[in-house]
CSV table of C-alpha atoms and ligand atoms in Angstrom, one decimal:
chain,number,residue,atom,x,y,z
A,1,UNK,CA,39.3,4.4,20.6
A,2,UNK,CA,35.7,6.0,21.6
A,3,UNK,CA,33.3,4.2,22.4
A,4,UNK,CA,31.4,6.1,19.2
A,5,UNK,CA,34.1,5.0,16.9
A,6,UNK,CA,33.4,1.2,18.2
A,7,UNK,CA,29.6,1.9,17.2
A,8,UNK,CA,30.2,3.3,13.9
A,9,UNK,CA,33.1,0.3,13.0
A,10,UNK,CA,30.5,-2.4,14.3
A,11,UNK,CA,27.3,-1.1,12.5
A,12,UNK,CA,29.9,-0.5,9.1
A,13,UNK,CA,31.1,-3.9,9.6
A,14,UNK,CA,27.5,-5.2,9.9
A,15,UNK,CA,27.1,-3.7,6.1
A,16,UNK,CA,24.9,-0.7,6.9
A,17,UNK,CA,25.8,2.0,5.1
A,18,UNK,CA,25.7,4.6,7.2
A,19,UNK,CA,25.3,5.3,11.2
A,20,UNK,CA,24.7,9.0,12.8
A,21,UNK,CA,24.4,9.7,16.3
A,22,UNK,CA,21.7,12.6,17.7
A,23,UNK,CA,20.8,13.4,21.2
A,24,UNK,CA,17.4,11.7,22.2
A,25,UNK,CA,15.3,15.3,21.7
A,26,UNK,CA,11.8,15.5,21.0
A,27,UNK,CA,11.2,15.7,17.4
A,28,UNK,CA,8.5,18.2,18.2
A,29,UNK,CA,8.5,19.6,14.3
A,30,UNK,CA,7.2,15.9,13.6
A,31,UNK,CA,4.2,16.2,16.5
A,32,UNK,CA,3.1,19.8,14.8
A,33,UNK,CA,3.2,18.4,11.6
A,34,UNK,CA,0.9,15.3,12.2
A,35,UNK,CA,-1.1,17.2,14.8
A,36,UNK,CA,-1.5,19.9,12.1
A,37,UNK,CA,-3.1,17.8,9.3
A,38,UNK,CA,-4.8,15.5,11.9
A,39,UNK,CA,-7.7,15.1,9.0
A,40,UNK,CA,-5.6,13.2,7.2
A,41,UNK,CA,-3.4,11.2,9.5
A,42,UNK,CA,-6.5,10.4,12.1
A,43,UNK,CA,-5.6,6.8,11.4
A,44,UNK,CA,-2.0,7.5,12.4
A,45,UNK,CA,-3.1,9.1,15.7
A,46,UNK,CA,-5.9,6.8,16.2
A,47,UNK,CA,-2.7,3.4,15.9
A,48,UNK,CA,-3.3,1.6,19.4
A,49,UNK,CA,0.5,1.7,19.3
A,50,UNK,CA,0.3,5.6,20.0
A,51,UNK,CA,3.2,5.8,17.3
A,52,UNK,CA,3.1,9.7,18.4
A,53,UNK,CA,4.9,8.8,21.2
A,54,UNK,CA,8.3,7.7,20.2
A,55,UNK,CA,8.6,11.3,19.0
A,56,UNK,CA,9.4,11.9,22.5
A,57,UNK,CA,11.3,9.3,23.1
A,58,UNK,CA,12.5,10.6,27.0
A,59,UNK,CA,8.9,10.7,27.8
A,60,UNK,CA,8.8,6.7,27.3
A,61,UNK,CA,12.8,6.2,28.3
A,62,UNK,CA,13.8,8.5,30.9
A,63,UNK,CA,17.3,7.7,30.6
A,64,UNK,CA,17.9,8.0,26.9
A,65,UNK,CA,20.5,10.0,25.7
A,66,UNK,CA,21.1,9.5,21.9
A,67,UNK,CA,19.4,8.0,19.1
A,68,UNK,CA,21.3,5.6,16.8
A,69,UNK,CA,20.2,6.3,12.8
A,70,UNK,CA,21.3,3.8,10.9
A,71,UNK,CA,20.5,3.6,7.3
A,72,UNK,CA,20.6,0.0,4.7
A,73,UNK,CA,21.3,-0.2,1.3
A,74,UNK,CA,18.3,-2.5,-0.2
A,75,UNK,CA,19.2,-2.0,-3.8
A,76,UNK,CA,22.6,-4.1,-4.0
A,77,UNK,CA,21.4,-6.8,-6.1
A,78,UNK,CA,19.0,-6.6,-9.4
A,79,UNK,CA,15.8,-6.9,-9.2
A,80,UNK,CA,14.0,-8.8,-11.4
A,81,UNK,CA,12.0,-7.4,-14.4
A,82,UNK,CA,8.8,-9.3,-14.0
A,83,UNK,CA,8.8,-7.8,-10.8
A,84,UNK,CA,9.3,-4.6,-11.0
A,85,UNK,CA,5.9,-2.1,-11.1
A,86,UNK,CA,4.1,-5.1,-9.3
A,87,UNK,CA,6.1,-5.0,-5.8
A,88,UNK,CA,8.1,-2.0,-4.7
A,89,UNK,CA,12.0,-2.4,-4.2
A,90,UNK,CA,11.8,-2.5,-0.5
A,91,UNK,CA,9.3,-5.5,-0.1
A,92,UNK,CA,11.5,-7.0,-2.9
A,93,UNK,CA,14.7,-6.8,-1.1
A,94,UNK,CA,12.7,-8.8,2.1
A,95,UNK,CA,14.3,-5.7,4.6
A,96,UNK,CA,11.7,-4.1,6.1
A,97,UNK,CA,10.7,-5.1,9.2
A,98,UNK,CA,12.2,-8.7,8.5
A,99,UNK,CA,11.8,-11.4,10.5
A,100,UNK,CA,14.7,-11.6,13.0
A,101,UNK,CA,15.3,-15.5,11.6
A,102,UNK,CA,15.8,-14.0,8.4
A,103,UNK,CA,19.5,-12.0,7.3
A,104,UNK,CA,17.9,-8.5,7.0
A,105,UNK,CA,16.2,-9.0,10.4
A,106,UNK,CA,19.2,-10.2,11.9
A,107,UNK,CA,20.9,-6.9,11.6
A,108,UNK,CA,19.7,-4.7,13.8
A,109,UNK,CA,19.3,-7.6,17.1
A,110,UNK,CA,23.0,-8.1,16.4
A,111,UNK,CA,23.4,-3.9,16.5
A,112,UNK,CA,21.3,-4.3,19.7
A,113,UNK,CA,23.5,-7.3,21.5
A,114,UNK,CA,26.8,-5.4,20.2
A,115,UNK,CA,25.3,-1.9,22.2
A,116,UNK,CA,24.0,-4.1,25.1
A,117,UNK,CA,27.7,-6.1,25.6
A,118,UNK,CA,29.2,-2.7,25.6
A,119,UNK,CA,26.5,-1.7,28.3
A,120,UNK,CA,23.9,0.3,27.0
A,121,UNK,CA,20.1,0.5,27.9
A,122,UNK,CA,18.3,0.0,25.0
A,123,UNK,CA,14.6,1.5,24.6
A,124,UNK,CA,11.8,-0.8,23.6
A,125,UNK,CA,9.0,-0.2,21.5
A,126,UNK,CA,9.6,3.4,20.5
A,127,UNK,CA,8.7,4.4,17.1
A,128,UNK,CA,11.2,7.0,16.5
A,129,UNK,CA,10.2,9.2,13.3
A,130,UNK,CA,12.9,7.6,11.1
A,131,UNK,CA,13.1,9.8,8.1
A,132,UNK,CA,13.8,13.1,11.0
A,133,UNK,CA,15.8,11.1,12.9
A,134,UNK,CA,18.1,10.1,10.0
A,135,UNK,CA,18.2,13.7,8.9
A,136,UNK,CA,19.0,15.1,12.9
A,137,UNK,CA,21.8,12.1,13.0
A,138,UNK,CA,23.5,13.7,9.3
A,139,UNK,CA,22.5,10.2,8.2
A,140,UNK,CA,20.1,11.4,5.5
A,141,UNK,CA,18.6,14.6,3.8
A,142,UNK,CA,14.5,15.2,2.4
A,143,UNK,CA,13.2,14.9,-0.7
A,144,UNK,CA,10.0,16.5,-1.6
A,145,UNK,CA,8.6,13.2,-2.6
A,146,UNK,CA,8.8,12.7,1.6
A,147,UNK,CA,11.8,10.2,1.1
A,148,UNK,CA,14.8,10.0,3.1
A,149,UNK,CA,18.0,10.3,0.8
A,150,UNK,CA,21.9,9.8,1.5
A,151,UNK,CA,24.6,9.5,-0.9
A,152,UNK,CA,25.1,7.2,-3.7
A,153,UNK,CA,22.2,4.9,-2.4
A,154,UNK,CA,19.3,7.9,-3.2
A,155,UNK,CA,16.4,6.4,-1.5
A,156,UNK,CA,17.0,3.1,-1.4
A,157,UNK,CA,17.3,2.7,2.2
A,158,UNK,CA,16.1,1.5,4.8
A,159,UNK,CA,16.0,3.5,7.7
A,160,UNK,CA,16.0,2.1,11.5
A,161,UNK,CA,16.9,3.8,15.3
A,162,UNK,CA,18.1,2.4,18.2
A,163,UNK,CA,17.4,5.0,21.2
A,164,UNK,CA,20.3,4.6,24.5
A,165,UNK,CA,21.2,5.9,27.5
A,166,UNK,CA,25.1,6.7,26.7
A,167,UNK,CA,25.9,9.7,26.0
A,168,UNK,CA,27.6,10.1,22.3
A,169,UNK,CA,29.7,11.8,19.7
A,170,UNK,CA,27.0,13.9,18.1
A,171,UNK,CA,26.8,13.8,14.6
A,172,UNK,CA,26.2,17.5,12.9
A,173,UNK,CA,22.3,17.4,11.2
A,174,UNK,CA,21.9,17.3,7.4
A,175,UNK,CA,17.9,18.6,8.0
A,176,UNK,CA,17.4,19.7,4.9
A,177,UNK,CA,15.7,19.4,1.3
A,178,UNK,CA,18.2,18.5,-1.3
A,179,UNK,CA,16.4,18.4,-4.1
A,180,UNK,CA,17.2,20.8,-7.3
A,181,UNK,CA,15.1,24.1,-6.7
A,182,UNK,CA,12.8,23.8,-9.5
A,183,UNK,CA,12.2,19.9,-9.7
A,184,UNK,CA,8.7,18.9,-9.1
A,185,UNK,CA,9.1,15.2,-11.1
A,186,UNK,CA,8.0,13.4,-8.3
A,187,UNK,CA,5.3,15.3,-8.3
A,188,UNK,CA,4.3,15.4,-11.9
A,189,UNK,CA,4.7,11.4,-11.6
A,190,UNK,CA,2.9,10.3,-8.8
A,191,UNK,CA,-0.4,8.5,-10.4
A,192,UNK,CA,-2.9,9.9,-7.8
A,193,UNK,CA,-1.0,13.2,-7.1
A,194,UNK,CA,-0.8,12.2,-3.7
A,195,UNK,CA,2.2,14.6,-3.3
A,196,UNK,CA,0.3,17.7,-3.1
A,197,UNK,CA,2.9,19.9,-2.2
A,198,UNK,CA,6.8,19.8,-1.7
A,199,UNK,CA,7.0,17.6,1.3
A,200,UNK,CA,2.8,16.9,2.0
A,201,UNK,CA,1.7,13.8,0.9
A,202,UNK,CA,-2.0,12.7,1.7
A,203,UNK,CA,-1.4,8.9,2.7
A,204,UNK,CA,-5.2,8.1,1.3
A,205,UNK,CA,-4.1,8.9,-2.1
A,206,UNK,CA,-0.6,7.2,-2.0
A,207,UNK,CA,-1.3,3.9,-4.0
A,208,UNK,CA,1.0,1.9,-1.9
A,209,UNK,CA,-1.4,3.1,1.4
A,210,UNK,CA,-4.0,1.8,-0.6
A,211,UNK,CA,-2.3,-1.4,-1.1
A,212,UNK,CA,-1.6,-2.5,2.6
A,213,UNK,CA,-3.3,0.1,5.0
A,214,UNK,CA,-6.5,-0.4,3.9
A,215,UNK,CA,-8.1,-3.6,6.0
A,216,UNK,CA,-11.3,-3.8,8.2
A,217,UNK,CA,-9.2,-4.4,11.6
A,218,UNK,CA,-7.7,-1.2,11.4
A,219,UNK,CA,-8.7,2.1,13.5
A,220,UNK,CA,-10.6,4.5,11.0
A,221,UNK,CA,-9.8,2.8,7.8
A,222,UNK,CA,-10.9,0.2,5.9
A,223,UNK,CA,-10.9,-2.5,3.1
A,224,UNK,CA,-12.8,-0.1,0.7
A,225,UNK,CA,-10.3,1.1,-2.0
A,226,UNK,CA,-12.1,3.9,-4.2
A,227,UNK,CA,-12.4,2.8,-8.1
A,228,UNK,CA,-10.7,6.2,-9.1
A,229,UNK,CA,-7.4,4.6,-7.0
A,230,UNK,CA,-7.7,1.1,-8.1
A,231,UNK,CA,-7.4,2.1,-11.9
A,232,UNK,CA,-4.5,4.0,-10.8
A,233,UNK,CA,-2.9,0.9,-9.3
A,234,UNK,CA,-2.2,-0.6,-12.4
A,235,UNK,CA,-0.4,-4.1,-11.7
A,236,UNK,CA,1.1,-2.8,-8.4
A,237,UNK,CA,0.1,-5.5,-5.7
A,238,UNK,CA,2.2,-4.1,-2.9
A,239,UNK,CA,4.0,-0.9,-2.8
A,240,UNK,CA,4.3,2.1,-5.3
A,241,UNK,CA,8.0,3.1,-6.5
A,242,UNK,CA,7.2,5.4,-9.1
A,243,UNK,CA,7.8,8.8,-7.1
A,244,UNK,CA,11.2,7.7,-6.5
A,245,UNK,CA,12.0,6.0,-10.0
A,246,UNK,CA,11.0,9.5,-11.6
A,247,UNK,CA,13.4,11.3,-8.9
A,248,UNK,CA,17.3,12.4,-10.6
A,249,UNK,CA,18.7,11.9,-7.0
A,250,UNK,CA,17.9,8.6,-8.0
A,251,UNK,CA,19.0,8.0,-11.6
A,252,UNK,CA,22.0,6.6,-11.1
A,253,UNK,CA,21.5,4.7,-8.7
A,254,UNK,CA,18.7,3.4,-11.2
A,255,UNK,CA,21.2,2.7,-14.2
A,256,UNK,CA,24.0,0.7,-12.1
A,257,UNK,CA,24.0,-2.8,-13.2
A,258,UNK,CA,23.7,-5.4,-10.2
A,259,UNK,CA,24.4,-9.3,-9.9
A,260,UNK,CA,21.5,-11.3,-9.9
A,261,UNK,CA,19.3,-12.1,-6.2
A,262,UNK,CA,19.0,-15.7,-7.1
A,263,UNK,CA,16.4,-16.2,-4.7
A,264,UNK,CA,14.1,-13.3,-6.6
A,265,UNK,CA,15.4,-15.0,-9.6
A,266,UNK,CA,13.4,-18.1,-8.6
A,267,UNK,CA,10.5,-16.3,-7.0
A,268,UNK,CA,10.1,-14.3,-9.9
A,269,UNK,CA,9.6,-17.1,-12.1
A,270,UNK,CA,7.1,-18.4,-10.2
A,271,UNK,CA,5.3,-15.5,-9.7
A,272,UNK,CA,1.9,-14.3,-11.2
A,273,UNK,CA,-1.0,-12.6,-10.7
A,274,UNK,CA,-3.7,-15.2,-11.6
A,275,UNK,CA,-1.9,-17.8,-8.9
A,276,UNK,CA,-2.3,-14.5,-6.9
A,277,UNK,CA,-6.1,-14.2,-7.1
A,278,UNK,CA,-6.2,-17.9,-6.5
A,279,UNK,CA,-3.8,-17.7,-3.8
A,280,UNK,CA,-3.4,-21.9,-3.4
A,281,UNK,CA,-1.4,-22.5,0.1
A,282,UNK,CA,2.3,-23.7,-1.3
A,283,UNK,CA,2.0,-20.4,-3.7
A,284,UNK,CA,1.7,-18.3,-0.8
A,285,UNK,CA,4.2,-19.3,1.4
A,286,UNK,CA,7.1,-20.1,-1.4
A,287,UNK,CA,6.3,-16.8,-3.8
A,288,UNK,CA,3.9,-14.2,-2.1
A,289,UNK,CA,5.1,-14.8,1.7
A,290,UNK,CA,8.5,-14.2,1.3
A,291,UNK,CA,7.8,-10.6,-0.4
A,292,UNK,CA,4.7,-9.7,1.1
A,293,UNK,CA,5.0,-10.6,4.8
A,294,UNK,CA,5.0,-6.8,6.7
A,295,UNK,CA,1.4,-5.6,5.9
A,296,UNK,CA,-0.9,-7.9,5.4
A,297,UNK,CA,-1.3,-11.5,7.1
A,298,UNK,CA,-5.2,-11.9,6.0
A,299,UNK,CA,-5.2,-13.3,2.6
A,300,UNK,CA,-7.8,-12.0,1.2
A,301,UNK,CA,-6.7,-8.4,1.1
A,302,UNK,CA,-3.6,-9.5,-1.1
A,303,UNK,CA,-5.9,-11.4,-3.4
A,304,UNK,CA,-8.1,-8.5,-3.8
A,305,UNK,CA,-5.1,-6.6,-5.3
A,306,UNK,CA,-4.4,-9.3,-7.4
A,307,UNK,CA,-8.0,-8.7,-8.6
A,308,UNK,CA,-7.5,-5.2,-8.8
A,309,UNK,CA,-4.1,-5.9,-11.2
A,310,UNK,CA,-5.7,-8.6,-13.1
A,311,UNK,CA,-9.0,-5.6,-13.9
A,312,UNK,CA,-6.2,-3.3,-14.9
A,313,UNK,CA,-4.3,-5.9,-17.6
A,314,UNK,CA,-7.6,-5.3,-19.6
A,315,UNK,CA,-6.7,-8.6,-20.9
A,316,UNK,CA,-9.9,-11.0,-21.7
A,317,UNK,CA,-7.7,-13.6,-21.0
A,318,UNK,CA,-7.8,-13.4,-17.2
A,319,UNK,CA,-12.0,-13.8,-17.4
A,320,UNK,CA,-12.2,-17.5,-16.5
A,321,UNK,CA,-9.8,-16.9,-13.7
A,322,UNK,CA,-12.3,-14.2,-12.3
A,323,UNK,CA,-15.2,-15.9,-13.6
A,324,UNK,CA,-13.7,-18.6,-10.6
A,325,UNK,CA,-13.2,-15.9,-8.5
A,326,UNK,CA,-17.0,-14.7,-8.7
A,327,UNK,CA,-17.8,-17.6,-7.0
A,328,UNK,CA,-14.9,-17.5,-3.9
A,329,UNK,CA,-16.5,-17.5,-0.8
A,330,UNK,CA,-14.7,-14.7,0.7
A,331,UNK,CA,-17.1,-11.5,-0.5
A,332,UNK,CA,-13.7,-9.2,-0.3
A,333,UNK,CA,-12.5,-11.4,-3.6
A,334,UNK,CA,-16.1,-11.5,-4.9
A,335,UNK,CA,-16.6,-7.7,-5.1
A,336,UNK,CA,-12.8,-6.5,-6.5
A,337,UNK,CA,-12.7,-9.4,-9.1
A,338,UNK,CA,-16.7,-8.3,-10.0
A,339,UNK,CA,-14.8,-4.7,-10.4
A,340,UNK,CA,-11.9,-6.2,-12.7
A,341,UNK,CA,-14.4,-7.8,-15.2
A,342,UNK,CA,-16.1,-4.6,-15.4
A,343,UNK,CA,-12.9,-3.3,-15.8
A,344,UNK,CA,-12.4,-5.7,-18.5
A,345,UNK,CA,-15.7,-5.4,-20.0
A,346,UNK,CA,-16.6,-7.4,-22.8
A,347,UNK,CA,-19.8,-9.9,-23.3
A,348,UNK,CA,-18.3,-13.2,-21.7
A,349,UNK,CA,-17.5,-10.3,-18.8
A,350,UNK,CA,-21.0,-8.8,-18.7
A,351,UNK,CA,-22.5,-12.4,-18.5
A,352,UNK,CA,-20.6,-13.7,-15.6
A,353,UNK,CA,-21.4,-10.7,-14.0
A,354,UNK,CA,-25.2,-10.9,-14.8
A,355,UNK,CA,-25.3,-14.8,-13.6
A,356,UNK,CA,-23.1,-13.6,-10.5
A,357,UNK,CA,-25.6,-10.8,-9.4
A,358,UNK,CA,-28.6,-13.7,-9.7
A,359,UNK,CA,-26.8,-15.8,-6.9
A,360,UNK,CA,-25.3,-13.4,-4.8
A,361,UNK,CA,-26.2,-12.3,-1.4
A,362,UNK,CA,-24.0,-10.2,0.3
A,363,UNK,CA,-24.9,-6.2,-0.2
A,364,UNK,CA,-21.4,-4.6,-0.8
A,365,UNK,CA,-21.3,-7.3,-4.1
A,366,UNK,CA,-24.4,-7.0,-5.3
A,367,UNK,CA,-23.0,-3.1,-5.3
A,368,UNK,CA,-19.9,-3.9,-7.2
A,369,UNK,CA,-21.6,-5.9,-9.5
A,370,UNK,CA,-24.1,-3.6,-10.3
A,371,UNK,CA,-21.4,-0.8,-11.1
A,372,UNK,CA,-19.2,-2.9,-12.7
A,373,UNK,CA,-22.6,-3.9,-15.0
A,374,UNK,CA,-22.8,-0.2,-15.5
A,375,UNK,CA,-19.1,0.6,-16.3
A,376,UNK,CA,-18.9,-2.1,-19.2
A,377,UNK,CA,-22.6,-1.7,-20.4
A,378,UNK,CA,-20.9,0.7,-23.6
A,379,UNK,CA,-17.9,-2.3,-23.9
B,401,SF4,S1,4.4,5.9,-3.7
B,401,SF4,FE1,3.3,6.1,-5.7
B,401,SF4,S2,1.2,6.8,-5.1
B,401,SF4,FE2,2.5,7.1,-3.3
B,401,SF4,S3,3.3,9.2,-3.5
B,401,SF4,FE3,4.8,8.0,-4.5
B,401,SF4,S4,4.2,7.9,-6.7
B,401,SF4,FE4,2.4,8.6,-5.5
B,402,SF4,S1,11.9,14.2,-8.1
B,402,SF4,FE1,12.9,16.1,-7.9
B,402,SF4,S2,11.7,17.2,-6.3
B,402,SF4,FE2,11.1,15.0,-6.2
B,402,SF4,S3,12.4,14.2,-4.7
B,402,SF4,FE3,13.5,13.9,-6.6
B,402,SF4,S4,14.8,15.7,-6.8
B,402,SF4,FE4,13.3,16.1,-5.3
């Protein structure tokens, strides 16, 4: 048997779904493409990582040969209906980028010790361009959403590469757009309109960018989410779905039934946006941790999204959690929950606000207090 076949069988075995094989080429398409809309993806190029690189993969690994794609069905079990349009699928599913003490980030160390005992070199810390190298491997195809598809599983996958040094059994390329000709419901979805065009997406609009990107110790971003994009959030803390639940590549994927994830089961039940805002310590590491553990590791910038939800409920209910949260001493929670009860509007609202903008100090509150006075003064 080749040593290809014993690759494919192992990763098959492991339970990915599917494995393709390319040569380790440039992806030079992907470099144009960035380089082209720099405006937009300055933050990208700007990643101390130099992420830019691993689309040249022999440039970092002299030796490499062939790039391993190998794709992972998140969406096997159910995921729970309180859930669902507050955390996307794949930060449900606890896959991506998973710890490697955790089963999902066990998978691909195990792939690497399987390719290592069998004698490959294996490159290290080269951020291949997953979604082109899935499509180059015949792993995947495009949707004009910018999601990777295959099969059955639509775009419920996780994607990952493992760049070698063996040369392989190459796998022919499925590099193409698969989507019905005149099908623009991704487009016609997305809350922000983010997808601008068939395969463009402008990361600052994308609500789930907004969710996790934006935090003050990143190059050329930062923690300031426009108010036009948080109404647009709705109750989504952490990751946006909705261009790929409106997708038909998708919808039957979408109607299958699935046994229950008894661990989301429990977490679900547990879970709520008002214990979000507060954010006490056992909450956070039993509930939000275990979801929410690849973006963000400050606090404060999940909590502000909770603030964000909460504004959006436009329930009067959630006042006397905000009305606590007026007076956090992290500014970050201050300003977004000052947002939410002019969001919420309402006298008990406007007065908390009016005492809060008495006592508070820091400028970029006193600004969001001042416009969230403004937004409700007709409430
Ligand atoms: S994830 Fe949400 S906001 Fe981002 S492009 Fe898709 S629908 Fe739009
Ligand atoms: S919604 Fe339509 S256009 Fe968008 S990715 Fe799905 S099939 Fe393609």
């Amino acid at each position: 048997m080749s040593i290809t076949r014993d690759i494919k069988d192992f990763a098959l075995d492991i339970g990915y779904s599917k494995i393709g094989i390319t040569p380790a080429d440039s992806f030079q398409d992907h470099i144009d493409e960035v380089q082209s809309r720099g405006e937009i993806y300055d933050y990208y190029l700007a990643d101390p990582r130099q992420l830019l690189q691993g689309a040249q993969p022999k440039k970092i690994m002299p030796s490499a040969r062939s790039i391993i794609s190998l794709a992972w069905d998140y969406a096997q079990k159910a995921f729970p209906e309180p859930l669902l349009g507050k955390v996307g699928r794949i930060y449900q599913a606890r896959c991506y980028n998973a710890p490697p003490d955790r089963i999902n980030g066990a998978r691909l160390p195990l792939m690497m010790d399987f390719l290592a005992k069998m004698g490959c070199e294996i490159g290290k810390g080269i951020f291949v361009p997953e979604r082109r190298a899935g499509a180059r491997a015949g792993v995947t195809t495009f949707g004009k959403n910018n999601f990777a598809y295959t099969g059955k599983s639509g775009s419920f996958i996780l994607l990952s590469s493992i760049v070698l040094d063996k040369e392989l059994e190459y796998d022919a390329p499925t590099y193409s757009v698969k989507c019905p000709r005149d099908c623009t419901a991704c487009m016609d979805a997305c809350p922000t309109k983010a997808i601008y065009e068939p395969l463009k997406l402008n990361p600052r609009r994308c609500l789930a960018f907004n969710a996790f990107s934006t935090q003050d110790e990143r190059p050329l971003v930062t923690s300031y989410i426009p108010p036009e994009i948080r109404e647009k959030m709705g109750t989504r803390v952490h990751g946006c779905d909705v261009c790929q639940e409106a997708c038909p590549r998708n919808s039957a994927k979408l109607k299958e039934k699935y046994p229950e994830d008894p661990f989301l089961v429990n977490l679900a039940e547990e879970f709520s946006l008002t214990k979000m805002l507060e954010m006490p310590d056992q909450f956070y590491e039993r509930t939000i941790r275990p979801i929410m553990y690849n973006y963000i590791q400050d606090k404060k910038y999940l909590r502000r999204n909770a603030a964000i939800a909460l504004g959006n409920t436009g329930d009067p209910d959630h006042v006397p959690v905000l009305a606590l949260a007026m007076e956090d001493p992290e500014e970050l929670v201050r300003g977004y929950s000052a947002w939410a009860l002019g969001r919420i509007g309402g006298p008990r609202a406007r007065s908390i606000l009016e005492s809060g903008l008495k006592r508070e100090h820091s400028s970029p509150v006193i600004d969001e207090i001042k416009a969230a006075l403004a937004d409700s003064a007709g409430s």
